[in-house]
XYZ file of C-alpha atoms in Angstrom:
338
model
C -26.135 -19.079 -64.291
C -27.254 -21.966 -61.724
C -29.948 -21.812 -58.833
C -27.025 -22.031 -55.862
C -24.948 -19.361 -57.969
C -27.803 -16.731 -58.049
C -28.290 -17.424 -54.429
C -25.001 -16.805 -54.042
C -24.506 -13.363 -55.770
C -27.720 -12.161 -54.050
C -26.478 -13.100 -50.663
C -22.796 -10.844 -51.651
C -25.063 -8.234 -52.499
C -26.724 -7.845 -49.422
C -23.422 -8.542 -47.651
C -22.356 -5.221 -49.692
C -25.250 -3.609 -48.930
C -25.036 -3.938 -45.501
C -21.694 -2.908 -44.910
C -21.959 -0.071 -46.736
C -24.794 1.093 -44.523
C -23.085 0.208 -41.337
C -20.443 2.332 -42.748
C -22.817 5.468 -42.905
C -24.273 5.081 -40.344
C -21.435 5.104 -38.451
C -20.526 8.639 -40.010
C -23.381 9.845 -39.206
C -22.965 8.732 -35.285
C -19.003 10.446 -35.678
C -20.868 13.668 -36.888
C -23.455 14.513 -34.019
C -20.793 13.358 -31.578
C -18.288 15.442 -29.589
C -14.649 15.549 -31.185
C -13.447 14.526 -27.777
C -16.040 11.377 -27.608
C -14.729 10.297 -31.065
C -11.291 10.279 -28.824
C -12.888 8.125 -26.994
C -14.456 5.804 -28.803
C -10.777 5.090 -30.736
C -9.231 4.301 -27.321
C -9.373 0.447 -26.368
C -9.169 0.990 -22.762
C -12.126 0.611 -20.830
C -11.889 4.135 -18.510
C -14.273 4.884 -15.715
C -14.924 8.302 -16.421
C -17.372 10.946 -14.219
C -20.790 11.666 -16.156
C -21.628 15.213 -15.838
C -25.346 16.038 -15.632
C -26.947 18.200 -17.961
C -29.173 20.586 -16.608
C -32.001 18.451 -18.087
C -30.942 15.694 -15.901
C -30.880 17.601 -12.329
C -32.721 20.283 -10.251
C -31.358 23.026 -8.494
C -32.747 21.767 -4.944
C -32.090 23.735 -1.813
C -31.229 22.244 1.309
C -30.829 22.980 4.550
C -27.293 22.352 6.619
C -26.429 23.759 10.294
C -23.528 25.338 11.658
C -21.596 25.485 14.179
C -24.092 27.127 16.601
C -26.802 24.503 15.322
C -28.599 27.233 12.587
C -30.360 26.294 9.712
C -28.685 27.577 6.563
C -29.985 26.717 3.356
C -27.861 25.202 0.656
C -28.593 25.234 -3.445
C -27.208 22.014 -4.805
C -27.795 20.624 -8.274
C -29.420 16.809 -7.360
C -29.812 14.421 -10.638
C -33.433 14.301 -11.122
C -34.441 10.797 -10.384
C -37.938 9.410 -9.760
C -37.150 10.012 -5.910
C -35.602 12.825 -5.942
C -37.035 14.329 -2.758
C -36.145 10.980 -0.968
C -32.422 10.946 -2.284
C -32.416 14.685 -1.215
C -32.301 13.675 1.947
C -29.526 11.216 1.521
C -27.514 14.445 1.529
C -28.167 15.693 4.720
C -27.160 12.333 6.789
C -23.645 13.283 9.072
C -21.842 10.698 7.075
C -18.060 10.743 6.422
C -18.908 11.485 2.484
C -21.301 14.456 3.148
C -18.944 15.602 5.412
C -16.661 15.470 2.725
C -18.480 17.387 0.477
C -19.000 19.593 2.722
C -15.788 20.525 4.168
C -15.249 24.106 2.655
C -17.924 25.712 3.736
C -17.990 24.088 7.324
C -21.847 23.223 7.501
C -22.596 20.007 8.634
C -25.409 17.449 7.786
C -28.373 17.263 10.490
C -28.800 14.151 10.265
C -27.172 11.494 12.808
C -25.105 9.023 10.979
C -26.448 5.749 10.360
C -29.960 7.320 9.333
C -31.788 6.496 6.371
C -35.445 6.861 4.649
C -36.921 3.485 4.587
C -39.982 4.883 2.907
C -41.364 7.848 1.841
C -44.657 9.119 -0.174
C -46.934 12.036 -0.972
C -50.342 12.966 -0.902
C -50.544 15.726 -3.809
C -54.121 16.476 -2.827
C -53.184 17.416 1.145
C -49.964 17.930 0.197
C -48.452 16.001 3.552
C -45.496 13.714 2.738
C -45.220 10.914 4.944
C -41.128 9.652 6.014
C -39.720 6.589 7.055
C -37.244 7.001 9.047
C -34.691 4.012 10.256
C -34.258 4.909 14.778
C -30.897 6.219 14.998
C -32.525 9.526 13.518
C -33.514 9.657 17.258
C -29.536 9.593 18.260
C -29.263 13.431 19.038
C -27.372 14.941 21.495
C -30.041 17.891 22.659
C -32.894 19.227 22.138
C -31.727 22.553 20.365
C -29.823 19.946 18.099
C -33.263 18.191 17.857
C -35.289 20.598 16.808
C -32.820 22.003 14.198
C -33.012 18.424 12.601
C -36.916 18.313 12.452
C -36.813 22.092 11.048
C -34.155 21.182 8.112
C -36.042 17.752 7.256
C -39.593 20.072 6.965
C -37.942 22.849 5.305
C -35.860 21.139 2.918
C -38.865 18.705 1.578
C -41.451 21.756 1.307
C -38.936 23.658 -0.884
C -40.668 20.789 -2.985
C -43.813 22.420 -4.969
C -45.591 19.400 -3.891
C -44.584 19.411 -0.186
C -46.392 21.768 2.063
C -46.445 19.172 5.585
C -44.137 16.191 6.414
C -45.028 13.740 9.129
C -42.548 11.629 10.644
C -42.191 8.131 11.317
C -39.463 5.713 13.017
C -39.554 2.344 12.302
C -42.516 2.193 10.592
C -44.364 3.858 13.641
C -45.869 6.808 14.242
C -44.321 8.393 17.558
C -45.072 10.837 19.947
C -42.636 12.861 20.451
C -38.223 12.723 19.707
C -35.619 11.923 22.277
C -35.737 15.384 23.741
C -39.513 15.856 23.318
C -39.727 17.298 20.154
C -43.425 16.822 19.350
C -43.625 14.646 16.042
C -47.386 13.380 17.285
C -48.627 15.248 14.289
C -47.147 16.899 9.936
C -45.126 19.823 10.681
C -45.050 22.235 8.869
C -42.308 24.808 8.510
C -41.935 27.042 11.951
C -39.875 29.541 13.019
C -36.481 29.081 11.773
C -33.486 29.941 13.796
C -35.568 31.289 16.027
C -34.040 34.010 18.458
C -36.519 34.708 20.745
C -40.262 34.191 21.185
C -41.619 37.515 23.405
C -43.345 39.142 20.561
C -46.784 39.354 19.183
C -45.739 38.177 15.627
C -42.860 36.940 13.955
C -40.751 37.940 10.761
C -37.855 36.363 9.257
C -34.987 38.264 8.365
C -31.697 37.132 6.484
C -28.356 38.343 8.219
C -25.178 36.558 7.378
C -22.530 34.381 9.117
C -19.198 32.374 8.766
C -17.602 29.223 9.724
C -14.260 29.251 8.675
C -13.836 33.028 8.077
C -13.960 31.966 3.905
C -16.696 30.675 3.875
C -19.814 32.919 3.979
C -23.640 32.390 3.893
C -26.670 33.789 4.639
C -28.769 33.195 7.504
C -32.547 33.126 7.595
C -33.455 34.300 11.015
C -36.979 34.489 12.961
C -37.941 37.506 14.790
C -40.553 37.676 16.956
C -41.916 41.636 17.059
C -44.184 43.871 18.916
C -46.680 44.473 16.269
C -50.203 42.372 15.734
C -48.693 41.823 11.885
C -45.332 41.137 9.797
C -45.064 43.140 7.247
C -42.587 44.457 4.789
C -41.866 47.451 6.345
C -41.163 45.536 9.727
C -38.959 42.643 8.314
C -36.723 45.653 6.430
C -36.943 47.728 10.023
C -35.829 44.766 11.892
C -33.116 44.223 9.168
C -31.777 47.674 9.555
C -31.540 47.034 13.504
C -28.866 44.673 12.752
C -28.506 40.932 13.931
C -29.330 39.973 17.499
C -25.954 40.676 20.127
C -23.857 37.354 20.891
C -25.329 35.455 17.324
C -22.172 35.713 15.694
C -23.476 37.130 12.390
C -23.794 40.275 10.664
C -25.371 42.001 8.191
C -24.583 43.249 4.596
C -25.945 46.592 4.753
C -22.947 49.042 5.791
C -22.726 50.651 9.252
C -23.682 54.443 8.436
C -27.014 53.463 6.044
C -29.967 55.536 7.652
C -33.284 54.377 6.553
C -35.589 57.186 5.944
C -38.895 55.033 4.652
C -40.508 52.090 2.630
C -43.393 51.914 -0.095
C -44.681 49.178 -2.013
C -45.334 50.263 -5.737
C -46.627 48.076 -8.173
C -45.008 44.813 -6.677
C -41.682 47.149 -6.242
C -40.773 47.665 -2.613
C -39.087 51.168 -2.854
C -36.389 51.270 0.118
C -35.326 54.956 0.747
C -31.871 55.811 2.305
C -30.209 59.061 3.669
C -28.828 61.469 1.331
C -25.680 60.434 3.925
C -25.611 56.806 2.855
C -24.405 57.397 -0.398
C -20.668 58.305 1.087
C -20.982 54.620 3.057
C -21.766 52.564 -0.018
C -18.444 53.033 -2.013
C -18.623 50.327 -4.533
C -20.951 48.376 -6.847
C -19.952 45.000 -4.885
C -21.287 46.987 -2.004
C -24.592 47.859 -3.107
C -25.221 44.740 -4.811
C -24.367 42.896 -1.474
C -26.785 45.094 0.323
C -28.956 44.858 -2.559
C -29.338 41.448 -2.039
C -29.564 41.131 1.338
C -33.088 43.012 1.618
C -34.042 40.988 -1.448
C -33.999 37.781 0.494
C -35.816 39.282 3.623
C -38.187 40.091 1.671
C -38.804 37.338 -0.814
C -41.171 35.918 1.780
C -44.007 38.004 0.488
C -45.155 36.758 -2.582
C -46.651 40.140 -3.894
C -42.744 42.085 -4.099
C -41.399 40.555 -7.303
C -38.510 44.187 -7.197
C -36.163 46.348 -4.722
C -35.336 49.793 -5.539
C -33.240 51.712 -3.555
C -33.579 55.579 -3.302
C -31.774 58.457 -2.010
C -33.783 60.708 -0.345
C -36.871 59.897 -2.788
C -34.275 60.260 -5.844
C -33.710 56.992 -8.000
C -29.894 56.352 -8.751
C -29.909 58.053 -11.930
C -31.463 61.449 -10.272
C -29.156 60.967 -7.922
C -26.439 60.497 -10.066
C -25.270 57.335 -8.391
C -23.397 55.220 -11.134
C -24.666 52.084 -9.934
C -27.155 49.601 -11.486
C -29.632 47.693 -9.881
C -31.080 43.548 -10.469
C -33.920 43.088 -12.248
C -35.923 40.597 -9.293
C -35.667 39.517 -6.663
C -32.115 36.648 -5.716
C -34.054 32.787 -6.142
C -31.343 31.483 -3.875
C -29.875 32.263 -0.642
C -26.269 30.427 -0.862
C -25.382 28.027 -3.753
C -22.713 25.728 -3.554
């Protein structure tokens, strides 16, 4: 056999081997694809498809919107996991057509004025301060109430991230003393007085009530109430919750009328909420019991040592009181999911 023929045979063998190898490789790829994916691969047409985020590619993030009364509402949403996820989260808060359409079913409103942009953002992990540089459109609020809601919404949203404790506001690269209606932004701002209803007491406590903007979508609303007590603790918080929402607030509660609070005790990180015997007749089903339990648990979530809520009736557990309801094992993580 001549040298040239030998080379030709050798090249032919390599081509056969590569073809066989590619076929096997393709078969392996087919094995790890979904059947639906295999069907798409056989379609010669090029189509744009929506990519649904896998859990590992997204993060459940709490964003603060507002309702028609300018009350801030925390909403849990899945945001794609990017390097600048905190900055991306703020983009969901701009009052533009896309975000309005996105939230139309809930009746909630994005808080950042139309055209607002985040020009830059940094986080100092040692101090916990996030410096955010906004465009001048952030100044376009209509009044003081809207302006305070704006600042609180941004601060509460960003401090949902574990590395952020305070937010420093900048406008077009400059640190301003105040916003349009006098809200002080000269220093980094931490969480403060969300949905404050009065300012006459010695201390403050956050209580969760419920609201709706369209009669269909309900949401929990954190409300800051001032109390006469010198300190705010779980006892004060539960008592304020059972007292009911402020008059003319348009808010309501999941605690049925007629449910009477007898006492509160904390034992082994469990908040024991003792109700009257007559309260059993008011809580008619598991759904009503779950709603009441969640309303109490959300209010107590602000206290780090509380891990669970247990409802008692005149000191008796549900089993001892022969009530066929079950209690959740933990405090709920999020108030409102959308």
